[in-house]
């Protein structure tokens, strides 16, 4: 689907996304990196469009290095307070930013693999700095892997765009 050719349909879908609880803003960025639609102020729009376009280029390159027949279709980035979802369609980027709910304090200790990694990370404080860095990155990888199940197993923002 070529986003520009489907103006009214895209507008309706974007309004549905924006009406979702917790959504901070949405953007549509053309293949040249120019924002063509945004609900954010101008400075935030330019910041998100520029930074996320670069991130998508890097992620797309990594995906193609692994499998040249494959392409990047969506990207999720999560911080402590926000989640950014980027869907690519014909080199256009549809970006959604949503606020994450407050974390449950009672679930502060992870279970399973994350609990073991956290235990090793805490005990590594007494070890060499290099070991701490490696364990920290392993923990980040597993947090990202376990926190983000594949998009086809849940509702994703691409459902609003396609």
mmCIF file with all atom_site columns, C-alpha atoms in Angstrom:
data_model
loop_
_atom_site.group_PDB
_atom_site.id
_atom_site.type_symbol
_atom_site.label_atom_id
_atom_site.label_alt_id
_atom_site.label_comp_id
_atom_site.label_asym_id
_atom_site.label_entity_id
_atom_site.label_seq_id
_atom_site.pdbx_PDB_ins_code
_atom_site.Cartn_x
_atom_site.Cartn_y
_atom_site.Cartn_z
_atom_site.occupancy
_atom_site.B_iso_or_equiv
_atom_site.pdbx_formal_charge
_atom_site.auth_seq_id
_atom_site.auth_comp_id
_atom_site.auth_asym_id
_atom_site.auth_atom_id
_atom_site.pdbx_PDB_model_num
ATOM 1   C CA . UNK A 1 1   ? 0.000  0.000   0.000  1.00 0.00 ? 1   UNK A CA 1
ATOM 2   C CA . UNK A 1 2   ? 1.363  3.365   -0.934 1.00 0.00 ? 2   UNK A CA 1
ATOM 3   C CA . UNK A 1 3   ? 0.524  5.651   1.975  1.00 0.00 ? 3   UNK A CA 1
ATOM 4   C CA . UNK A 1 4   ? 0.168  8.869   0.005  1.00 0.00 ? 4   UNK A CA 1
ATOM 5   C CA . UNK A 1 5   ? -2.309 7.375   -2.473 1.00 0.00 ? 5   UNK A CA 1
ATOM 6   C CA . UNK A 1 6   ? -4.659 6.261   0.312  1.00 0.00 ? 6   UNK A CA 1
ATOM 7   C CA . UNK A 1 7   ? -5.066 9.590   2.130  1.00 0.00 ? 7   UNK A CA 1
ATOM 8   C CA . UNK A 1 8   ? -8.518 9.219   3.708  1.00 0.00 ? 8   UNK A CA 1
ATOM 9   C CA . UNK A 1 9   ? -7.944 5.617   4.746  1.00 0.00 ? 9   UNK A CA 1
ATOM 10  C CA . UNK A 1 10  ? -4.586 6.487   6.309  1.00 0.00 ? 10  UNK A CA 1
ATOM 11  C CA . UNK A 1 11  ? -6.135 9.446   8.161  1.00 0.00 ? 11  UNK A CA 1
ATOM 12  C CA . UNK A 1 12  ? -8.845 7.212   9.609  1.00 0.00 ? 12  UNK A CA 1
ATOM 13  C CA . UNK A 1 13  ? -6.302 4.623   10.714 1.00 0.00 ? 13  UNK A CA 1
ATOM 14  C CA . UNK A 1 14  ? -4.034 7.272   12.241 1.00 0.00 ? 14  UNK A CA 1
ATOM 15  C CA . UNK A 1 15  ? -6.960 8.713   14.201 1.00 0.00 ? 15  UNK A CA 1
ATOM 16  C CA . UNK A 1 16  ? -7.717 5.230   15.553 1.00 0.00 ? 16  UNK A CA 1
ATOM 17  C CA . UNK A 1 17  ? -4.123 4.897   16.717 1.00 0.00 ? 17  UNK A CA 1
ATOM 18  C CA . UNK A 1 18  ? -4.147 8.357   18.298 1.00 0.00 ? 18  UNK A CA 1
ATOM 19  C CA . UNK A 1 19  ? -7.365 7.562   20.165 1.00 0.00 ? 19  UNK A CA 1
ATOM 20  C CA . UNK A 1 20  ? -5.686 4.600   21.876 1.00 0.00 ? 20  UNK A CA 1
ATOM 21  C CA . UNK A 1 21  ? -4.996 5.126   25.566 1.00 0.00 ? 21  UNK A CA 1
ATOM 22  C CA . UNK A 1 22  ? -1.382 6.079   26.290 1.00 0.00 ? 22  UNK A CA 1
ATOM 23  C CA . UNK A 1 23  ? -0.470 7.220   22.774 1.00 0.00 ? 23  UNK A CA 1
ATOM 24  C CA . UNK A 1 24  ? 1.712  10.328  22.927 1.00 0.00 ? 24  UNK A CA 1
ATOM 25  C CA . UNK A 1 25  ? 1.940  10.961  19.208 1.00 0.00 ? 25  UNK A CA 1
ATOM 26  C CA . UNK A 1 26  ? 2.213  9.604   15.679 1.00 0.00 ? 26  UNK A CA 1
ATOM 27  C CA . UNK A 1 27  ? 4.295  10.517  12.641 1.00 0.00 ? 27  UNK A CA 1
ATOM 28  C CA . UNK A 1 28  ? 4.460  9.560   8.995  1.00 0.00 ? 28  UNK A CA 1
ATOM 29  C CA . UNK A 1 29  ? 7.862  10.084  7.384  1.00 0.00 ? 29  UNK A CA 1
ATOM 30  C CA . UNK A 1 30  ? 8.471  9.936   3.628  1.00 0.00 ? 30  UNK A CA 1
ATOM 31  C CA . UNK A 1 31  ? 11.386 8.020   2.020  1.00 0.00 ? 31  UNK A CA 1
ATOM 32  C CA . UNK A 1 32  ? 13.551 11.157  2.124  1.00 0.00 ? 32  UNK A CA 1
ATOM 33  C CA . UNK A 1 33  ? 13.137 11.460  5.893  1.00 0.00 ? 33  UNK A CA 1
ATOM 34  C CA . UNK A 1 34  ? 10.744 14.406  5.725  1.00 0.00 ? 34  UNK A CA 1
ATOM 35  C CA . UNK A 1 35  ? 7.810  14.234  8.149  1.00 0.00 ? 35  UNK A CA 1
ATOM 36  C CA . UNK A 1 36  ? 4.562  14.540  6.178  1.00 0.00 ? 36  UNK A CA 1
ATOM 37  C CA . UNK A 1 37  ? 2.153  14.103  9.081  1.00 0.00 ? 37  UNK A CA 1
ATOM 38  C CA . UNK A 1 38  ? 2.630  14.454  12.822 1.00 0.00 ? 38  UNK A CA 1
ATOM 39  C CA . UNK A 1 39  ? 0.720  15.034  16.029 1.00 0.00 ? 39  UNK A CA 1
ATOM 40  C CA . UNK A 1 40  ? 3.860  16.164  17.887 1.00 0.00 ? 40  UNK A CA 1
ATOM 41  C CA . UNK A 1 41  ? 5.311  19.659  18.016 1.00 0.00 ? 41  UNK A CA 1
ATOM 42  C CA . UNK A 1 42  ? 7.774  20.587  15.273 1.00 0.00 ? 42  UNK A CA 1
ATOM 43  C CA . UNK A 1 43  ? 11.003 20.115  17.240 1.00 0.00 ? 43  UNK A CA 1
ATOM 44  C CA . UNK A 1 44  ? 9.967  16.683  18.556 1.00 0.00 ? 44  UNK A CA 1
ATOM 45  C CA . UNK A 1 45  ? 8.746  15.676  15.093 1.00 0.00 ? 45  UNK A CA 1
ATOM 46  C CA . UNK A 1 46  ? 12.093 16.517  13.503 1.00 0.00 ? 46  UNK A CA 1
ATOM 47  C CA . UNK A 1 47  ? 14.014 14.819  16.308 1.00 0.00 ? 47  UNK A CA 1
ATOM 48  C CA . UNK A 1 48  ? 12.016 11.575  16.130 1.00 0.00 ? 48  UNK A CA 1
ATOM 49  C CA . UNK A 1 49  ? 11.954 11.526  12.315 1.00 0.00 ? 49  UNK A CA 1
ATOM 50  C CA . UNK A 1 50  ? 15.712 12.017  11.960 1.00 0.00 ? 50  UNK A CA 1
ATOM 51  C CA . UNK A 1 51  ? 16.827 9.654   14.698 1.00 0.00 ? 51  UNK A CA 1
ATOM 52  C CA . UNK A 1 52  ? 14.374 6.862   13.902 1.00 0.00 ? 52  UNK A CA 1
ATOM 53  C CA . UNK A 1 53  ? 15.101 7.002   10.184 1.00 0.00 ? 53  UNK A CA 1
ATOM 54  C CA . UNK A 1 54  ? 18.792 6.391   10.944 1.00 0.00 ? 54  UNK A CA 1
ATOM 55  C CA . UNK A 1 55  ? 17.887 3.556   13.313 1.00 0.00 ? 55  UNK A CA 1
ATOM 56  C CA . UNK A 1 56  ? 15.642 1.936   10.684 1.00 0.00 ? 56  UNK A CA 1
ATOM 57  C CA . UNK A 1 57  ? 18.443 2.128   8.103  1.00 0.00 ? 57  UNK A CA 1
ATOM 58  C CA . UNK A 1 58  ? 20.812 0.345   10.514 1.00 0.00 ? 58  UNK A CA 1
ATOM 59  C CA . UNK A 1 59  ? 18.221 -2.253  11.505 1.00 0.00 ? 59  UNK A CA 1
ATOM 60  C CA . UNK A 1 60  ? 17.287 -2.913  7.866  1.00 0.00 ? 60  UNK A CA 1
ATOM 61  C CA . UNK A 1 61  ? 20.963 -3.386  7.033  1.00 0.00 ? 61  UNK A CA 1
ATOM 62  C CA . UNK A 1 62  ? 21.356 -5.873  9.904  1.00 0.00 ? 62  UNK A CA 1
ATOM 63  C CA . UNK A 1 63  ? 18.292 -7.842  8.784  1.00 0.00 ? 63  UNK A CA 1
ATOM 64  C CA . UNK A 1 64  ? 19.577 -8.011  5.206  1.00 0.00 ? 64  UNK A CA 1
ATOM 65  C CA . UNK A 1 65  ? 23.052 -9.066  6.379  1.00 0.00 ? 65  UNK A CA 1
ATOM 66  C CA . UNK A 1 66  ? 21.459 -12.045 8.107  1.00 0.00 ? 66  UNK A CA 1
ATOM 67  C CA . UNK A 1 67  ? 19.146 -12.925 5.205  1.00 0.00 ? 67  UNK A CA 1
ATOM 68  C CA . UNK A 1 68  ? 19.428 -10.942 1.934  1.00 0.00 ? 68  UNK A CA 1
ATOM 69  C CA . UNK A 1 69  ? 15.924 -12.073 0.909  1.00 0.00 ? 69  UNK A CA 1
ATOM 70  C CA . UNK A 1 70  ? 14.375 -10.535 4.023  1.00 0.00 ? 70  UNK A CA 1
ATOM 71  C CA . UNK A 1 71  ? 13.459 -6.937  4.843  1.00 0.00 ? 71  UNK A CA 1
ATOM 72  C CA . UNK A 1 72  ? 12.599 -4.971  7.946  1.00 0.00 ? 72  UNK A CA 1
ATOM 73  C CA . UNK A 1 73  ? 8.849  -4.555  8.417  1.00 0.00 ? 73  UNK A CA 1
ATOM 74  C CA . UNK A 1 74  ? 8.591  -3.245  11.987 1.00 0.00 ? 74  UNK A CA 1
ATOM 75  C CA . UNK A 1 75  ? 10.797 -2.081  14.819 1.00 0.00 ? 75  UNK A CA 1
ATOM 76  C CA . UNK A 1 76  ? 9.979  -1.685  18.506 1.00 0.00 ? 76  UNK A CA 1
ATOM 77  C CA . UNK A 1 77  ? 12.121 0.375   20.861 1.00 0.00 ? 77  UNK A CA 1
ATOM 78  C CA . UNK A 1 78  ? 11.332 0.482   24.546 1.00 0.00 ? 78  UNK A CA 1
ATOM 79  C CA . UNK A 1 79  ? 12.704 2.814   27.212 1.00 0.00 ? 79  UNK A CA 1
ATOM 80  C CA . UNK A 1 80  ? 11.755 3.041   30.874 1.00 0.00 ? 80  UNK A CA 1
ATOM 81  C CA . UNK A 1 81  ? 8.814  5.316   30.164 1.00 0.00 ? 81  UNK A CA 1
ATOM 82  C CA . UNK A 1 82  ? 7.948  5.078   26.441 1.00 0.00 ? 82  UNK A CA 1
ATOM 83  C CA . UNK A 1 83  ? 7.666  2.590   23.621 1.00 0.00 ? 83  UNK A CA 1
ATOM 84  C CA . UNK A 1 84  ? 8.262  3.563   20.010 1.00 0.00 ? 84  UNK A CA 1
ATOM 85  C CA . UNK A 1 85  ? 6.834  1.414   17.241 1.00 0.00 ? 85  UNK A CA 1
ATOM 86  C CA . UNK A 1 86  ? 8.018  1.965   13.680 1.00 0.00 ? 86  UNK A CA 1
ATOM 87  C CA . UNK A 1 87  ? 6.302  0.252   10.754 1.00 0.00 ? 87  UNK A CA 1
ATOM 88  C CA . UNK A 1 88  ? 7.913  0.494   7.320  1.00 0.00 ? 88  UNK A CA 1
ATOM 89  C CA . UNK A 1 89  ? 5.814  0.501   4.169  1.00 0.00 ? 89  UNK A CA 1
ATOM 90  C CA . UNK A 1 90  ? 7.335  1.294   0.744  1.00 0.00 ? 90  UNK A CA 1
ATOM 91  C CA . UNK A 1 91  ? 10.173 3.165   2.502  1.00 0.00 ? 91  UNK A CA 1
ATOM 92  C CA . UNK A 1 92  ? 7.653  5.302   4.392  1.00 0.00 ? 92  UNK A CA 1
ATOM 93  C CA . UNK A 1 93  ? 7.828  5.160   8.165  1.00 0.00 ? 93  UNK A CA 1
ATOM 94  C CA . UNK A 1 94  ? 4.743  5.148   10.346 1.00 0.00 ? 94  UNK A CA 1
ATOM 95  C CA . UNK A 1 95  ? 5.865  5.936   13.887 1.00 0.00 ? 95  UNK A CA 1
ATOM 96  C CA . UNK A 1 96  ? 3.833  5.657   17.054 1.00 0.00 ? 96  UNK A CA 1
ATOM 97  C CA . UNK A 1 97  ? 5.001  6.730   20.503 1.00 0.00 ? 97  UNK A CA 1
ATOM 98  C CA . UNK A 1 98  ? 3.153  5.493   23.552 1.00 0.00 ? 98  UNK A CA 1
ATOM 99  C CA . UNK A 1 99  ? 3.625  5.932   27.281 1.00 0.00 ? 99  UNK A CA 1
ATOM 100 C CA . UNK A 1 100 ? 4.220  2.714   29.177 1.00 0.00 ? 100 UNK A CA 1
ATOM 101 C CA . UNK A 1 101 ? 2.159  1.962   32.276 1.00 0.00 ? 101 UNK A CA 1
ATOM 102 C CA . UNK A 1 102 ? 3.851  2.377   35.636 1.00 0.00 ? 102 UNK A CA 1
ATOM 103 C CA . UNK A 1 103 ? 5.816  -0.754  36.569 1.00 0.00 ? 103 UNK A CA 1
ATOM 104 C CA . UNK A 1 104 ? 4.414  -3.044  39.239 1.00 0.00 ? 104 UNK A CA 1
ATOM 105 C CA . UNK A 1 105 ? 6.708  -2.711  42.263 1.00 0.00 ? 105 UNK A CA 1
ATOM 106 C CA . UNK A 1 106 ? 5.748  -6.172  43.518 1.00 0.00 ? 106 UNK A CA 1
ATOM 107 C CA . UNK A 1 107 ? 7.289  -7.718  40.385 1.00 0.00 ? 107 UNK A CA 1
ATOM 108 C CA . UNK A 1 108 ? 10.714 -6.147  40.917 1.00 0.00 ? 108 UNK A CA 1
ATOM 109 C CA . UNK A 1 109 ? 12.592 -9.463  40.874 1.00 0.00 ? 109 UNK A CA 1
ATOM 110 C CA . UNK A 1 110 ? 12.513 -11.279 37.550 1.00 0.00 ? 110 UNK A CA 1
ATOM 111 C CA . UNK A 1 111 ? 12.057 -15.024 37.415 1.00 0.00 ? 111 UNK A CA 1
ATOM 112 C CA . UNK A 1 112 ? 13.745 -17.696 35.345 1.00 0.00 ? 112 UNK A CA 1
ATOM 113 C CA . UNK A 1 113 ? 16.581 -16.658 33.052 1.00 0.00 ? 113 UNK A CA 1
ATOM 114 C CA . UNK A 1 114 ? 16.360 -12.993 34.002 1.00 0.00 ? 114 UNK A CA 1
ATOM 115 C CA . UNK A 1 115 ? 16.562 -13.808 37.715 1.00 0.00 ? 115 UNK A CA 1
ATOM 116 C CA . UNK A 1 116 ? 19.702 -15.866 37.167 1.00 0.00 ? 116 UNK A CA 1
ATOM 117 C CA . UNK A 1 117 ? 21.241 -13.124 35.022 1.00 0.00 ? 117 UNK A CA 1
ATOM 118 C CA . UNK A 1 118 ? 20.422 -10.499 37.619 1.00 0.00 ? 118 UNK A CA 1
ATOM 119 C CA . UNK A 1 119 ? 22.013 -12.642 40.339 1.00 0.00 ? 119 UNK A CA 1
ATOM 120 C CA . UNK A 1 120 ? 25.198 -13.010 38.263 1.00 0.00 ? 120 UNK A CA 1
ATOM 121 C CA . UNK A 1 121 ? 25.186 -9.320  37.401 1.00 0.00 ? 121 UNK A CA 1
ATOM 122 C CA . UNK A 1 122 ? 24.962 -8.360  41.069 1.00 0.00 ? 122 UNK A CA 1
ATOM 123 C CA . UNK A 1 123 ? 27.713 -10.797 42.051 1.00 0.00 ? 123 UNK A CA 1
ATOM 124 C CA . UNK A 1 124 ? 29.863 -9.470  39.188 1.00 0.00 ? 124 UNK A CA 1
ATOM 125 C CA . UNK A 1 125 ? 30.132 -6.135  40.992 1.00 0.00 ? 125 UNK A CA 1
ATOM 126 C CA . UNK A 1 126 ? 33.002 -7.709  42.890 1.00 0.00 ? 126 UNK A CA 1
ATOM 127 C CA . UNK A 1 127 ? 34.593 -8.984  39.692 1.00 0.00 ? 127 UNK A CA 1
ATOM 128 C CA . UNK A 1 128 ? 36.353 -7.302  36.833 1.00 0.00 ? 128 UNK A CA 1
ATOM 129 C CA . UNK A 1 129 ? 34.737 -4.406  35.002 1.00 0.00 ? 129 UNK A CA 1
ATOM 130 C CA . UNK A 1 130 ? 34.849 -6.315  31.692 1.00 0.00 ? 130 UNK A CA 1
ATOM 131 C CA . UNK A 1 131 ? 32.790 -9.185  33.155 1.00 0.00 ? 131 UNK A CA 1
ATOM 132 C CA . UNK A 1 132 ? 30.177 -6.740  34.434 1.00 0.00 ? 132 UNK A CA 1
ATOM 133 C CA . UNK A 1 133 ? 29.803 -5.184  30.978 1.00 0.00 ? 133 UNK A CA 1
ATOM 134 C CA . UNK A 1 134 ? 29.349 -8.562  29.289 1.00 0.00 ? 134 UNK A CA 1
ATOM 135 C CA . UNK A 1 135 ? 26.753 -9.678  31.819 1.00 0.00 ? 135 UNK A CA 1
ATOM 136 C CA . UNK A 1 136 ? 24.940 -6.368  31.539 1.00 0.00 ? 136 UNK A CA 1
ATOM 137 C CA . UNK A 1 137 ? 24.644 -6.694  27.741 1.00 0.00 ? 137 UNK A CA 1
ATOM 138 C CA . UNK A 1 138 ? 23.495 -10.299 28.056 1.00 0.00 ? 138 UNK A CA 1
ATOM 139 C CA . UNK A 1 139 ? 20.810 -9.154  30.488 1.00 0.00 ? 139 UNK A CA 1
ATOM 140 C CA . UNK A 1 140 ? 19.734 -6.356  28.131 1.00 0.00 ? 140 UNK A CA 1
ATOM 141 C CA . UNK A 1 141 ? 19.517 -8.846  25.252 1.00 0.00 ? 141 UNK A CA 1
ATOM 142 C CA . UNK A 1 142 ? 17.356 -11.273 27.230 1.00 0.00 ? 142 UNK A CA 1
ATOM 143 C CA . UNK A 1 143 ? 15.154 -8.457  28.554 1.00 0.00 ? 143 UNK A CA 1
ATOM 144 C CA . UNK A 1 144 ? 14.554 -7.285  24.991 1.00 0.00 ? 144 UNK A CA 1
ATOM 145 C CA . UNK A 1 145 ? 14.032 -10.823 23.694 1.00 0.00 ? 145 UNK A CA 1
ATOM 146 C CA . UNK A 1 146 ? 11.597 -11.851 26.414 1.00 0.00 ? 146 UNK A CA 1
ATOM 147 C CA . UNK A 1 147 ? 9.779  -8.505  26.548 1.00 0.00 ? 147 UNK A CA 1
ATOM 148 C CA . UNK A 1 148 ? 9.026  -8.375  22.828 1.00 0.00 ? 148 UNK A CA 1
ATOM 149 C CA . UNK A 1 149 ? 7.322  -11.500 21.529 1.00 0.00 ? 149 UNK A CA 1
ATOM 150 C CA . UNK A 1 150 ? 7.014  -11.710 17.732 1.00 0.00 ? 150 UNK A CA 1
ATOM 151 C CA . UNK A 1 151 ? 4.574  -9.206  16.296 1.00 0.00 ? 151 UNK A CA 1
ATOM 152 C CA . UNK A 1 152 ? 2.471  -11.915 14.641 1.00 0.00 ? 152 UNK A CA 1
ATOM 153 C CA . UNK A 1 153 ? 1.446  -13.226 18.080 1.00 0.00 ? 153 UNK A CA 1
ATOM 154 C CA . UNK A 1 154 ? -0.207 -10.015 19.172 1.00 0.00 ? 154 UNK A CA 1
ATOM 155 C CA . UNK A 1 155 ? -1.933 -6.919  17.900 1.00 0.00 ? 155 UNK A CA 1
ATOM 156 C CA . UNK A 1 156 ? 0.602  -4.580  16.378 1.00 0.00 ? 156 UNK A CA 1
ATOM 157 C CA . UNK A 1 157 ? 0.487  -1.114  14.949 1.00 0.00 ? 157 UNK A CA 1
ATOM 158 C CA . UNK A 1 158 ? 0.969  -2.549  11.477 1.00 0.00 ? 158 UNK A CA 1
ATOM 159 C CA . UNK A 1 159 ? -2.629 -3.822  11.727 1.00 0.00 ? 159 UNK A CA 1
ATOM 160 C CA . UNK A 1 160 ? -3.721 -0.196  11.581 1.00 0.00 ? 160 UNK A CA 1
ATOM 161 C CA . UNK A 1 161 ? -1.578 0.588   8.540  1.00 0.00 ? 161 UNK A CA 1
ATOM 162 C CA . UNK A 1 162 ? -2.105 -2.350  6.188  1.00 0.00 ? 162 UNK A CA 1
#
